Amino acid sequence: MLEGVKGILKGLVKELGTRTLSEKEIRQYVENFKLQLVANDVAVEVAEDLGEKLAAKLKELRLKRFEDSSAEIRKMMTELIDDILQEGDLEEVLEKIRGKSSGGEPFVILFVGPNGSGKTTTIVKIAHYLKKLGYPSIIAAADTFRAGAIEQIQKLAKSVKVRVVSQKYGADPAAVAMDAVMSAKANNIPVVLIDTAGRTEVDRNLLEEMRKIKRVVNPDLVIYVGDALAGNSAVEQARRFNEYVGIDYIVLAKLDADARGGSAISISRLTGKPILFVGVGQELSDLKPFSKELIKSILFGP
């Protein structure tokens, strides 16, 4: 998991920890560092930012006479990564759910993202996670475009005993979403999770459809589900969804299979949105709240 970026950081600590570098050597190391990051799906802007901050810190360290500065280099890199990551506050979300529920209204979450990102499975994972915490939900099968989408989410939801509201293919997705909201309200179910259609590439029609659902349902949160394996594509797609629809949080699916790690490093910095959950396996229980400590433990662990 994230072996590409992890290897770069470990190599940097090992290489620079026992050397005093000239300013020219620092620049050479930093340029190579940036190229390695980009090769592992770190967005160019983020690689540039990390590289320049690294150069500035290395110049400061060069003035100090460490016999072995590995620990200091490691601490410095940990701080740089920490500054880039943004973690979602799950407890804040749960508090909002409790607040709306106490007023007799369901808390509505709209999920957006391209096809293949793991969105449908992620929604059921989140339904399962919330259920274990005592927050049952209804899922709206508002992807009425993709063949098999309704059956897929019904099958997954059935396995964790979560109800799905659906209509026929070709139905108005906003109407399906509203049906789910009304059903949740009538049955005192505190959370509504709305699945939506994606495309292989983000297109204007899809974005207009998302806007319509958002306008009709007025969700409390919009969550973008990105595929960690998509690298920079996931970052660019998140940017476009945020620009046209507006997103509040990010969920990164398939983090366990991401051998490079660039999207995990880049996505929250470039969208300005925190990561709320990460998918860490194929089972419906394989979902973890995102935290900076989780990523840092992976990148700087053994």
PDB file of C-alpha atoms in Angstrom:
ATOM      1  CA  MET A   1       0.000   0.000   0.000  1.00  0.00           C
ATOM      2  CA  LEU A   2       1.447   3.357  -1.139  1.00  0.00           C
ATOM      3  CA  GLU A   3       4.786   1.627  -1.677  1.00  0.00           C
ATOM      4  CA  GLY A   4       5.926   4.085  -4.363  1.00  0.00           C
ATOM      5  CA  VAL A   5       5.787   7.251  -2.268  1.00  0.00           C
ATOM      6  CA  LYS A   6       6.860   5.314   0.814  1.00  0.00           C
ATOM      7  CA  GLY A   7      10.004   4.105  -0.974  1.00  0.00           C
ATOM      8  CA  ILE A   8      10.855   7.637  -2.121  1.00  0.00           C
ATOM      9  CA  LEU A   9      10.583   9.029   1.403  1.00  0.00           C
ATOM     10  CA  LYS A  10      12.542   6.189   3.003  1.00  0.00           C
ATOM     11  CA  GLY A  11      15.249   6.532   0.361  1.00  0.00           C
ATOM     12  CA  LEU A  12      15.476  10.250   0.999  1.00  0.00           C
ATOM     13  CA  VAL A  13      15.890   9.780   4.742  1.00  0.00           C
ATOM     14  CA  LYS A  14      18.550   7.127   4.227  1.00  0.00           C
ATOM     15  CA  GLU A  15      20.466   9.092   1.599  1.00  0.00           C
ATOM     16  CA  LEU A  16      20.408  12.506   3.231  1.00  0.00           C
ATOM     17  CA  GLY A  17      20.597  11.453   6.850  1.00  0.00           C
ATOM     18  CA  THR A  18      24.353  11.038   6.931  1.00  0.00           C
ATOM     19  CA  ARG A  19      25.484  13.707   4.465  1.00  0.00           C
ATOM     20  CA  THR A  20      26.067  17.432   4.470  1.00  0.00           C
ATOM     21  CA  LEU A  21      25.059  18.774   1.067  1.00  0.00           C
ATOM     22  CA  SER A  22      26.120  21.821  -0.862  1.00  0.00           C
ATOM     23  CA  GLU A  23      23.412  24.112  -2.210  1.00  0.00           C
ATOM     24  CA  LYS A  24      23.962  22.685  -5.702  1.00  0.00           C
ATOM     25  CA  GLU A  25      23.608  19.116  -4.392  1.00  0.00           C
ATOM     26  CA  ILE A  26      20.439  20.042  -2.523  1.00  0.00           C
ATOM     27  CA  ARG A  27      18.919  21.388  -5.741  1.00  0.00           C
ATOM     28  CA  GLN A  28      19.842  18.194  -7.606  1.00  0.00           C
ATOM     29  CA  TYR A  29      18.300  16.008  -4.912  1.00  0.00           C
ATOM     30  CA  VAL A  30      15.148  18.105  -4.807  1.00  0.00           C
ATOM     31  CA  GLU A  31      14.648  18.036  -8.590  1.00  0.00           C
ATOM     32  CA  ASN A  32      15.057  14.264  -8.595  1.00  0.00           C
ATOM     33  CA  PHE A  33      12.685  14.020  -5.625  1.00  0.00           C
ATOM     34  CA  LYS A  34       9.999  15.950  -7.513  1.00  0.00           C
ATOM     35  CA  LEU A  35      10.373  13.778 -10.609  1.00  0.00           C
ATOM     36  CA  GLN A  36      10.038  10.619  -8.513  1.00  0.00           C
ATOM     37  CA  LEU A  37       6.880  11.934  -6.864  1.00  0.00           C
ATOM     38  CA  VAL A  38       5.280  12.784 -10.209  1.00  0.00           C
ATOM     39  CA  ALA A  39       6.177   9.319 -11.504  1.00  0.00           C
ATOM     40  CA  ASN A  40       4.176   7.916  -8.571  1.00  0.00           C
ATOM     41  CA  ASP A  41       1.026   9.920  -9.365  1.00  0.00           C
ATOM     42  CA  VAL A  42       1.651  12.866  -7.084  1.00  0.00           C
ATOM     43  CA  ALA A  43       0.196  15.909  -8.863  1.00  0.00           C
ATOM     44  CA  VAL A  44       2.803  18.250 -10.334  1.00  0.00           C
ATOM     45  CA  GLU A  45       1.661  21.197  -8.194  1.00  0.00           C
ATOM     46  CA  VAL A  46       1.959  19.134  -5.022  1.00  0.00           C
ATOM     47  CA  ALA A  47       5.350  17.704  -6.032  1.00  0.00           C
ATOM     48  CA  GLU A  48       6.619  21.237  -6.709  1.00  0.00           C
ATOM     49  CA  ASP A  49       5.334  22.444  -3.357  1.00  0.00           C
ATOM     50  CA  LEU A  50       6.875  19.551  -1.453  1.00  0.00           C
ATOM     51  CA  GLY A  51      10.149  19.922  -3.315  1.00  0.00           C
ATOM     52  CA  GLU A  52      10.554  23.632  -2.626  1.00  0.00           C
ATOM     53  CA  LYS A  53       9.675  23.234   1.045  1.00  0.00           C
ATOM     54  CA  LEU A  54      12.137  20.343   1.267  1.00  0.00           C
ATOM     55  CA  ALA A  55      14.889  22.483  -0.296  1.00  0.00           C
ATOM     56  CA  ALA A  56      14.308  25.297   2.182  1.00  0.00           C
ATOM     57  CA  LYS A  57      14.409  22.943   5.150  1.00  0.00           C
ATOM     58  CA  LEU A  58      17.507  21.122   3.902  1.00  0.00           C
ATOM     59  CA  LYS A  59      19.371  24.427   3.624  1.00  0.00           C
ATOM     60  CA  GLU A  60      18.540  25.113   7.259  1.00  0.00           C
ATOM     61  CA  LEU A  61      19.698  21.650   8.308  1.00  0.00           C
ATOM     62  CA  ARG A  62      22.920  22.008   6.368  1.00  0.00           C
ATOM     63  CA  LEU A  63      24.024  24.695   8.789  1.00  0.00           C
ATOM     64  CA  LYS A  64      23.734  22.315  11.713  1.00  0.00           C
ATOM     65  CA  ARG A  65      26.439  19.796  12.403  1.00  0.00           C
ATOM     66  CA  PHE A  66      24.645  16.490  12.813  1.00  0.00           C
ATOM     67  CA  GLU A  67      26.678  13.321  12.895  1.00  0.00           C
ATOM     68  CA  ASP A  68      23.523  11.540  11.756  1.00  0.00           C
ATOM     69  CA  SER A  69      20.522  13.665  10.883  1.00  0.00           C
ATOM     70  CA  SER A  70      18.269  10.788   9.754  1.00  0.00           C
ATOM     71  CA  ALA A  71      15.854  11.368  12.621  1.00  0.00           C
ATOM     72  CA  GLU A  72      15.666  15.056  11.833  1.00  0.00           C
ATOM     73  CA  ILE A  73      15.132  14.402   8.105  1.00  0.00           C
ATOM     74  CA  ARG A  74      12.383  11.910   8.921  1.00  0.00           C
ATOM     75  CA  LYS A  75      10.688  14.380  11.280  1.00  0.00           C
ATOM     76  CA  MET A  76      10.916  17.090   8.647  1.00  0.00           C
ATOM     77  CA  MET A  77       9.324  14.904   5.934  1.00  0.00           C
ATOM     78  CA  THR A  78       6.584  13.798   8.324  1.00  0.00           C
ATOM     79  CA  GLU A  79       5.707  17.446   8.946  1.00  0.00           C
ATOM     80  CA  LEU A  80       5.645  18.208   5.209  1.00  0.00           C
ATOM     81  CA  ILE A  81       3.244  15.326   4.528  1.00  0.00           C
ATOM     82  CA  ASP A  82       1.147  16.287   7.546  1.00  0.00           C
ATOM     83  CA  ASP A  83       0.693  19.805   6.139  1.00  0.00           C
ATOM     84  CA  ILE A  84      -0.633  18.456   2.840  1.00  0.00           C
ATOM     85  CA  LEU A  85      -3.213  16.020   4.200  1.00  0.00           C
ATOM     86  CA  GLN A  86      -6.675  17.107   5.307  1.00  0.00           C
ATOM     87  CA  GLU A  87      -8.707  14.722   7.427  1.00  0.00           C
ATOM     88  CA  GLY A  88     -12.468  14.772   7.752  1.00  0.00           C
ATOM     89  CA  ASP A  89     -14.078  15.042  11.167  1.00  0.00           C
ATOM     90  CA  LEU A  90     -16.311  11.966  11.370  1.00  0.00           C
ATOM     91  CA  GLU A  91     -17.570  12.862  14.835  1.00  0.00           C
ATOM     92  CA  GLU A  92     -18.768  16.205  13.483  1.00  0.00           C
ATOM     93  CA  VAL A  93     -20.734  14.365  10.766  1.00  0.00           C
ATOM     94  CA  LEU A  94     -22.272  12.024  13.350  1.00  0.00           C
ATOM     95  CA  GLU A  95     -23.236  15.001  15.506  1.00  0.00           C
ATOM     96  CA  LYS A  96     -25.029  16.548  12.529  1.00  0.00           C
ATOM     97  CA  ILE A  97     -26.865  13.263  11.924  1.00  0.00           C
ATOM     98  CA  ARG A  98     -27.991  13.233  15.559  1.00  0.00           C
ATOM     99  CA  GLY A  99     -29.085  16.840  15.317  1.00  0.00           C
ATOM    100  CA  LYS A 100     -31.289  16.317  12.269  1.00  0.00           C
ATOM    101  CA  SER A 101     -32.654  13.058  13.613  1.00  0.00           C
ATOM    102  CA  SER A 102     -33.746  14.736  16.837  1.00  0.00           C
ATOM    103  CA  GLY A 103     -35.745  17.158  14.708  1.00  0.00           C
ATOM    104  CA  GLY A 104     -37.450  14.353  12.801  1.00  0.00           C
ATOM    105  CA  GLU A 105     -35.499  14.881   9.580  1.00  0.00           C
ATOM    106  CA  PRO A 106     -33.117  12.448   7.842  1.00  0.00           C
ATOM    107  CA  PHE A 107     -29.524  13.433   7.153  1.00  0.00           C
ATOM    108  CA  VAL A 108     -29.016  13.219   3.391  1.00  0.00           C
ATOM    109  CA  ILE A 109     -25.682  12.394   1.738  1.00  0.00           C
ATOM    110  CA  LEU A 110     -25.272  12.609  -2.031  1.00  0.00           C
ATOM    111  CA  PHE A 111     -22.442  10.516  -3.509  1.00  0.00           C
ATOM    112  CA  VAL A 112     -20.835  11.502  -6.809  1.00  0.00           C
ATOM    113  CA  GLY A 113     -17.939  10.173  -8.850  1.00  0.00           C
ATOM    114  CA  PRO A 114     -17.067   8.494 -12.147  1.00  0.00           C
ATOM    115  CA  ASN A 115     -17.856   4.921 -13.143  1.00  0.00           C
ATOM    116  CA  GLY A 116     -15.401   2.383 -11.837  1.00  0.00           C
ATOM    117  CA  SER A 117     -14.402   4.427  -8.803  1.00  0.00           C
ATOM    118  CA  GLY A 118     -16.002   1.988  -6.365  1.00  0.00           C
ATOM    119  CA  LYS A 119     -18.821   4.405  -5.532  1.00  0.00           C
ATOM    120  CA  THR A 120     -21.646   1.861  -5.219  1.00  0.00           C
ATOM    121  CA  THR A 121     -19.634  -0.508  -3.026  1.00  0.00           C
ATOM    122  CA  THR A 122     -18.386   2.415  -0.933  1.00  0.00           C
ATOM    123  CA  ILE A 123     -21.938   3.593  -0.269  1.00  0.00           C
ATOM    124  CA  VAL A 124     -22.888   0.173   1.075  1.00  0.00           C
ATOM    125  CA  LYS A 125     -19.684   0.074   3.132  1.00  0.00           C
ATOM    126  CA  ILE A 126     -20.631   3.400   4.693  1.00  0.00           C
ATOM    127  CA  ALA A 127     -24.199   2.186   5.312  1.00  0.00           C
ATOM    128  CA  HIS A 128     -22.739  -0.858   7.059  1.00  0.00           C
ATOM    129  CA  TYR A 129     -20.309   1.290   9.073  1.00  0.00           C
ATOM    130  CA  LEU A 130     -23.050   3.711  10.190  1.00  0.00           C
ATOM    131  CA  LYS A 131     -25.380   0.846  11.073  1.00  0.00           C
ATOM    132  CA  LYS A 132     -22.769  -0.611  13.428  1.00  0.00           C
ATOM    133  CA  LEU A 133     -22.591   2.788  15.145  1.00  0.00           C
ATOM    134  CA  GLY A 134     -26.368   2.821  15.569  1.00  0.00           C
ATOM    135  CA  TYR A 135     -27.334   4.963  12.582  1.00  0.00           C
ATOM    136  CA  PRO A 136     -29.490   2.942  10.161  1.00  0.00           C
ATOM    137  CA  SER A 137     -29.908   4.257   6.642  1.00  0.00           C
ATOM    138  CA  ILE A 138     -31.847   3.985   3.394  1.00  0.00           C
ATOM    139  CA  ILE A 139     -30.019   3.866   0.070  1.00  0.00           C
ATOM    140  CA  ALA A 140     -31.467   5.592  -2.993  1.00  0.00           C
ATOM    141  CA  ALA A 141     -30.593   3.695  -6.186  1.00  0.00           C
ATOM    142  CA  ALA A 142     -30.512   6.889  -8.257  1.00  0.00           C
ATOM    143  CA  ASP A 143     -28.146   5.482 -10.876  1.00  0.00           C
ATOM    144  CA  THR A 144     -30.902   4.686 -13.360  1.00  0.00           C
ATOM    145  CA  PHE A 145     -28.511   4.843 -16.306  1.00  0.00           C
ATOM    146  CA  ARG A 146     -25.934   2.050 -15.958  1.00  0.00           C
ATOM    147  CA  ALA A 147     -27.169  -1.456 -16.758  1.00  0.00           C
ATOM    148  CA  GLY A 148     -27.112  -3.610 -13.644  1.00  0.00           C
ATOM    149  CA  ALA A 149     -26.525  -0.698 -11.269  1.00  0.00           C
ATOM    150  CA  ILE A 150     -29.806  -1.155  -9.392  1.00  0.00           C
ATOM    151  CA  GLU A 151     -29.371  -4.918  -9.010  1.00  0.00           C
ATOM    152  CA  GLN A 152     -25.774  -4.434  -7.855  1.00  0.00           C
ATOM    153  CA  ILE A 153     -26.632  -2.069  -5.037  1.00  0.00           C
ATOM    154  CA  GLN A 154     -29.693  -4.114  -4.029  1.00  0.00           C
ATOM    155  CA  LYS A 155     -27.575  -7.261  -3.717  1.00  0.00           C
ATOM    156  CA  LEU A 156     -24.842  -5.546  -1.716  1.00  0.00           C
ATOM    157  CA  ALA A 157     -27.308  -3.749   0.545  1.00  0.00           C
ATOM    158  CA  LYS A 158     -29.245  -6.942   1.201  1.00  0.00           C
ATOM    159  CA  SER A 159     -26.088  -8.574   2.552  1.00  0.00           C
ATOM    160  CA  VAL A 160     -25.875  -5.914   5.295  1.00  0.00           C
ATOM    161  CA  LYS A 161     -29.671  -5.630   5.735  1.00  0.00           C
ATOM    162  CA  VAL A 162     -30.031  -2.069   4.469  1.00  0.00           C
ATOM    163  CA  ARG A 163     -33.127  -1.071   2.513  1.00  0.00           C
ATOM    164  CA  VAL A 164     -32.865   0.278  -1.056  1.00  0.00           C
ATOM    165  CA  VAL A 165     -35.401   2.583  -2.718  1.00  0.00           C
ATOM    166  CA  SER A 166     -35.436   2.181  -6.497  1.00  0.00           C
ATOM    167  CA  GLN A 167     -37.479   2.694  -9.638  1.00  0.00           C
ATOM    168  CA  LYS A 168     -37.083   1.391 -13.181  1.00  0.00           C
ATOM    169  CA  TYR A 169     -34.147   2.163 -15.445  1.00  0.00           C
ATOM    170  CA  GLY A 170     -34.538   5.490 -17.176  1.00  0.00           C
ATOM    171  CA  ALA A 171     -36.471   6.995 -14.268  1.00  0.00           C
ATOM    172  CA  ASP A 172     -35.658  10.496 -13.066  1.00  0.00           C
ATOM    173  CA  PRO A 173     -32.758  10.104 -10.596  1.00  0.00           C
ATOM    174  CA  ALA A 174     -33.916  13.128  -8.602  1.00  0.00           C
ATOM    175  CA  ALA A 175     -37.335  11.515  -8.140  1.00  0.00           C
ATOM    176  CA  VAL A 176     -35.723   8.313  -6.841  1.00  0.00           C
ATOM    177  CA  ALA A 177     -33.623  10.332  -4.404  1.00  0.00           C
ATOM    178  CA  MET A 178     -36.658  12.252  -3.169  1.00  0.00           C
ATOM    179  CA  ASP A 179     -38.625   9.018  -2.714  1.00  0.00           C
ATOM    180  CA  ALA A 180     -35.848   7.755  -0.454  1.00  0.00           C
ATOM    181  CA  VAL A 181     -35.825  10.959   1.576  1.00  0.00           C
ATOM    182  CA  MET A 182     -39.595  10.836   2.072  1.00  0.00           C
ATOM    183  CA  SER A 183     -39.454   7.159   3.022  1.00  0.00           C
ATOM    184  CA  ALA A 184     -36.703   7.803   5.555  1.00  0.00           C
ATOM    185  CA  LYS A 185     -38.701  10.629   7.099  1.00  0.00           C
ATOM    186  CA  ALA A 186     -41.877   8.536   7.291  1.00  0.00           C
ATOM    187  CA  ASN A 187     -40.040   5.642   8.936  1.00  0.00           C
ATOM    188  CA  ASN A 188     -37.764   7.674  11.250  1.00  0.00           C
ATOM    189  CA  ILE A 189     -34.594   6.434   9.550  1.00  0.00           C
ATOM    190  CA  PRO A 190     -31.820   8.937  10.293  1.00  0.00           C
ATOM    191  CA  VAL A 191     -29.663   8.705   7.150  1.00  0.00           C
ATOM    192  CA  VAL A 192     -30.250   8.657   3.380  1.00  0.00           C
ATOM    193  CA  LEU A 193     -27.368   7.653   1.087  1.00  0.00           C
ATOM    194  CA  ILE A 194     -27.895   8.537  -2.582  1.00  0.00           C
ATOM    195  CA  ASP A 195     -26.086   6.588  -5.295  1.00  0.00           C
ATOM    196  CA  THR A 196     -25.743   8.378  -8.637  1.00  0.00           C
ATOM    197  CA  ALA A 197     -24.660   7.644 -12.182  1.00  0.00           C
ATOM    198  CA  GLY A 198     -21.084   8.065 -13.294  1.00  0.00           C
ATOM    199  CA  ARG A 199     -19.343   8.025 -16.640  1.00  0.00           C
ATOM    200  CA  THR A 200     -15.927   6.814 -17.713  1.00  0.00           C
ATOM    201  CA  GLU A 201     -15.087  10.474 -18.282  1.00  0.00           C
ATOM    202  CA  VAL A 202     -16.732  13.397 -16.545  1.00  0.00           C
ATOM    203  CA  ASP A 203     -19.165  15.028 -19.006  1.00  0.00           C
ATOM    204  CA  ARG A 204     -21.453  18.016 -18.877  1.00  0.00           C
ATOM    205  CA  ASN A 205     -24.689  15.992 -18.985  1.00  0.00           C
ATOM    206  CA  LEU A 206     -23.607  14.008 -15.943  1.00  0.00           C
ATOM    207  CA  LEU A 207     -22.677  17.156 -14.072  1.00  0.00           C
ATOM    208  CA  GLU A 208     -26.015  18.775 -14.894  1.00  0.00           C
ATOM    209  CA  GLU A 209     -27.768  15.645 -13.631  1.00  0.00           C
ATOM    210  CA  MET A 210     -25.829  15.865 -10.358  1.00  0.00           C
ATOM    211  CA  ARG A 211     -26.756  19.540 -10.062  1.00  0.00           C
ATOM    212  CA  LYS A 212     -30.422  18.711 -10.536  1.00  0.00           C
ATOM    213  CA  ILE A 213     -30.391  16.032  -7.840  1.00  0.00           C
ATOM    214  CA  LYS A 214     -28.604  18.407  -5.491  1.00  0.00           C
ATOM    215  CA  ARG A 215     -31.103  21.174  -6.206  1.00  0.00           C
ATOM    216  CA  VAL A 216     -34.135  18.922  -5.705  1.00  0.00           C
ATOM    217  CA  VAL A 217     -32.960  16.986  -2.646  1.00  0.00           C
ATOM    218  CA  ASN A 218     -30.798  19.672  -0.989  1.00  0.00           C
ATOM    219  CA  PRO A 219     -28.400  17.159   0.614  1.00  0.00           C
ATOM    220  CA  ASP A 220     -26.601  17.865   3.850  1.00  0.00           C
ATOM    221  CA  LEU A 221     -23.335  16.574   2.403  1.00  0.00           C
ATOM    222  CA  VAL A 222     -21.912  15.807  -1.028  1.00  0.00           C
ATOM    223  CA  ILE A 223     -19.176  13.178  -1.023  1.00  0.00           C
ATOM    224  CA  TYR A 224     -16.903  12.451  -3.960  1.00  0.00           C
ATOM    225  CA  VAL A 225     -15.747   8.837  -4.239  1.00  0.00           C
ATOM    226  CA  GLY A 226     -12.433   8.510  -6.049  1.00  0.00           C
ATOM    227  CA  ASP A 227     -10.416   5.500  -7.101  1.00  0.00           C
ATOM    228  CA  ALA A 228      -6.964   5.638  -5.519  1.00  0.00           C
ATOM    229  CA  LEU A 229      -5.670   3.543  -8.412  1.00  0.00           C
ATOM    230  CA  ALA A 230      -6.653   6.266 -10.898  1.00  0.00           C
ATOM    231  CA  GLY A 231      -3.840   8.514  -9.676  1.00  0.00           C
ATOM    232  CA  ASN A 232      -3.924  12.005 -11.149  1.00  0.00           C
ATOM    233  CA  SER A 233      -7.162  11.235 -12.992  1.00  0.00           C
ATOM    234  CA  ALA A 234      -8.928  10.893  -9.644  1.00  0.00           C
ATOM    235  CA  VAL A 235      -7.574  14.287  -8.607  1.00  0.00           C
ATOM    236  CA  GLU A 236      -8.712  15.999 -11.811  1.00  0.00           C
ATOM    237  CA  GLN A 237     -12.143  14.377 -11.658  1.00  0.00           C
ATOM    238  CA  ALA A 238     -12.556  15.499  -8.047  1.00  0.00           C
ATOM    239  CA  ARG A 239     -11.648  19.034  -9.062  1.00  0.00           C
ATOM    240  CA  ARG A 240     -14.292  19.036 -11.803  1.00  0.00           C
ATOM    241  CA  PHE A 241     -17.016  17.629  -9.590  1.00  0.00           C
ATOM    242  CA  ASN A 242     -16.153  20.210  -6.952  1.00  0.00           C
ATOM    243  CA  GLU A 243     -16.228  23.018  -9.507  1.00  0.00           C
ATOM    244  CA  TYR A 244     -19.578  22.071 -11.053  1.00  0.00           C
ATOM    245  CA  VAL A 245     -21.450  20.360  -8.227  1.00  0.00           C
ATOM    246  CA  GLY A 246     -19.607  21.242  -5.033  1.00  0.00           C
ATOM    247  CA  ILE A 247     -18.273  18.539  -2.725  1.00  0.00           C
ATOM    248  CA  ASP A 248     -17.756  18.503   1.027  1.00  0.00           C
ATOM    249  CA  TYR A 249     -15.670  15.373   1.584  1.00  0.00           C
ATOM    250  CA  ILE A 250     -13.679  12.783  -0.318  1.00  0.00           C
ATOM    251  CA  VAL A 251     -13.647   9.023   0.073  1.00  0.00           C
ATOM    252  CA  LEU A 252     -10.713   7.203  -1.505  1.00  0.00           C
ATOM    253  CA  ALA A 253     -11.638   3.669  -2.531  1.00  0.00           C
ATOM    254  CA  LYS A 254      -9.142   0.853  -3.182  1.00  0.00           C
ATOM    255  CA  LEU A 255      -6.361   2.441  -1.147  1.00  0.00           C
ATOM    256  CA  ASP A 256      -5.171  -1.045  -0.200  1.00  0.00           C
ATOM    257  CA  ALA A 257      -4.371  -1.784  -3.864  1.00  0.00           C
ATOM    258  CA  ASP A 258      -2.637   1.537  -4.562  1.00  0.00           C
ATOM    259  CA  ALA A 259       1.035   0.735  -5.045  1.00  0.00           C
ATOM    260  CA  ARG A 260       2.051   4.328  -5.815  1.00  0.00           C
ATOM    261  CA  GLY A 261       0.196   6.559  -3.382  1.00  0.00           C
ATOM    262  CA  GLY A 262       0.119   9.818  -5.302  1.00  0.00           C
ATOM    263  CA  SER A 263      -3.632  10.416  -5.217  1.00  0.00           C
ATOM    264  CA  ALA A 264      -3.771   9.966  -1.442  1.00  0.00           C
ATOM    265  CA  ILE A 265      -1.092  12.638  -1.095  1.00  0.00           C
ATOM    266  CA  SER A 266      -2.514  15.066  -3.653  1.00  0.00           C
ATOM    267  CA  ILE A 267      -6.280  14.991  -3.666  1.00  0.00           C
ATOM    268  CA  SER A 268      -7.219  16.930  -0.546  1.00  0.00           C
ATOM    269  CA  ARG A 269      -4.555  19.591  -1.150  1.00  0.00           C
ATOM    270  CA  LEU A 270      -5.742  20.310  -4.698  1.00  0.00           C
ATOM    271  CA  THR A 271      -9.475  20.237  -3.963  1.00  0.00           C
ATOM    272  CA  GLY A 272      -9.285  21.845  -0.552  1.00  0.00           C
ATOM    273  CA  LYS A 273     -11.592  19.077   0.722  1.00  0.00           C
ATOM    274  CA  PRO A 274     -10.835  16.645   3.553  1.00  0.00           C
ATOM    275  CA  ILE A 275     -10.805  12.876   3.164  1.00  0.00           C
ATOM    276  CA  LEU A 276     -13.450  11.209   5.338  1.00  0.00           C
ATOM    277  CA  PHE A 277     -12.956   7.476   4.663  1.00  0.00           C
ATOM    278  CA  VAL A 278     -10.612   5.158   2.802  1.00  0.00           C
ATOM    279  CA  GLY A 279     -11.428   1.738   1.391  1.00  0.00           C
ATOM    280  CA  VAL A 280      -8.879  -0.841   2.515  1.00  0.00           C
ATOM    281  CA  GLY A 281     -10.211  -4.101   1.080  1.00  0.00           C
ATOM    282  CA  GLN A 282     -12.974  -5.854  -0.825  1.00  0.00           C
ATOM    283  CA  GLU A 283     -15.130  -6.857   2.138  1.00  0.00           C
ATOM    284  CA  LEU A 284     -17.975  -4.541   3.114  1.00  0.00           C
ATOM    285  CA  SER A 285     -16.336  -4.104   6.514  1.00  0.00           C
ATOM    286  CA  ASP A 286     -13.097  -2.898   4.885  1.00  0.00           C
ATOM    287  CA  LEU A 287     -13.595   0.821   5.451  1.00  0.00           C
ATOM    288  CA  LYS A 288     -11.596   3.078   7.755  1.00  0.00           C
ATOM    289  CA  PRO A 289     -12.075   6.669   8.847  1.00  0.00           C
ATOM    290  CA  PHE A 290      -9.255   8.637   7.260  1.00  0.00           C
ATOM    291  CA  SER A 291      -6.617  10.184   9.478  1.00  0.00           C
ATOM    292  CA  LYS A 292      -3.255  11.778   8.949  1.00  0.00           C
ATOM    293  CA  GLU A 293      -1.788   9.268  11.370  1.00  0.00           C
ATOM    294  CA  LEU A 294      -3.013   6.375   9.229  1.00  0.00           C
ATOM    295  CA  ILE A 295      -1.227   7.654   6.123  1.00  0.00           C
ATOM    296  CA  LYS A 296       1.899   8.690   8.005  1.00  0.00           C
ATOM    297  CA  SER A 297       2.106   5.278   9.666  1.00  0.00           C
ATOM    298  CA  ILE A 298       1.988   3.678   6.225  1.00  0.00           C
ATOM    299  CA  LEU A 299       4.507   6.035   4.637  1.00  0.00           C
ATOM    300  CA  PHE A 300       6.983   6.140   7.494  1.00  0.00           C
ATOM    301  CA  GLY A 301       6.376   2.748   9.077  1.00  0.00           C
ATOM    302  CA  PRO A 302       8.585  -0.317   8.736  1.00  0.00           C
TER     303      PRO A 302
END
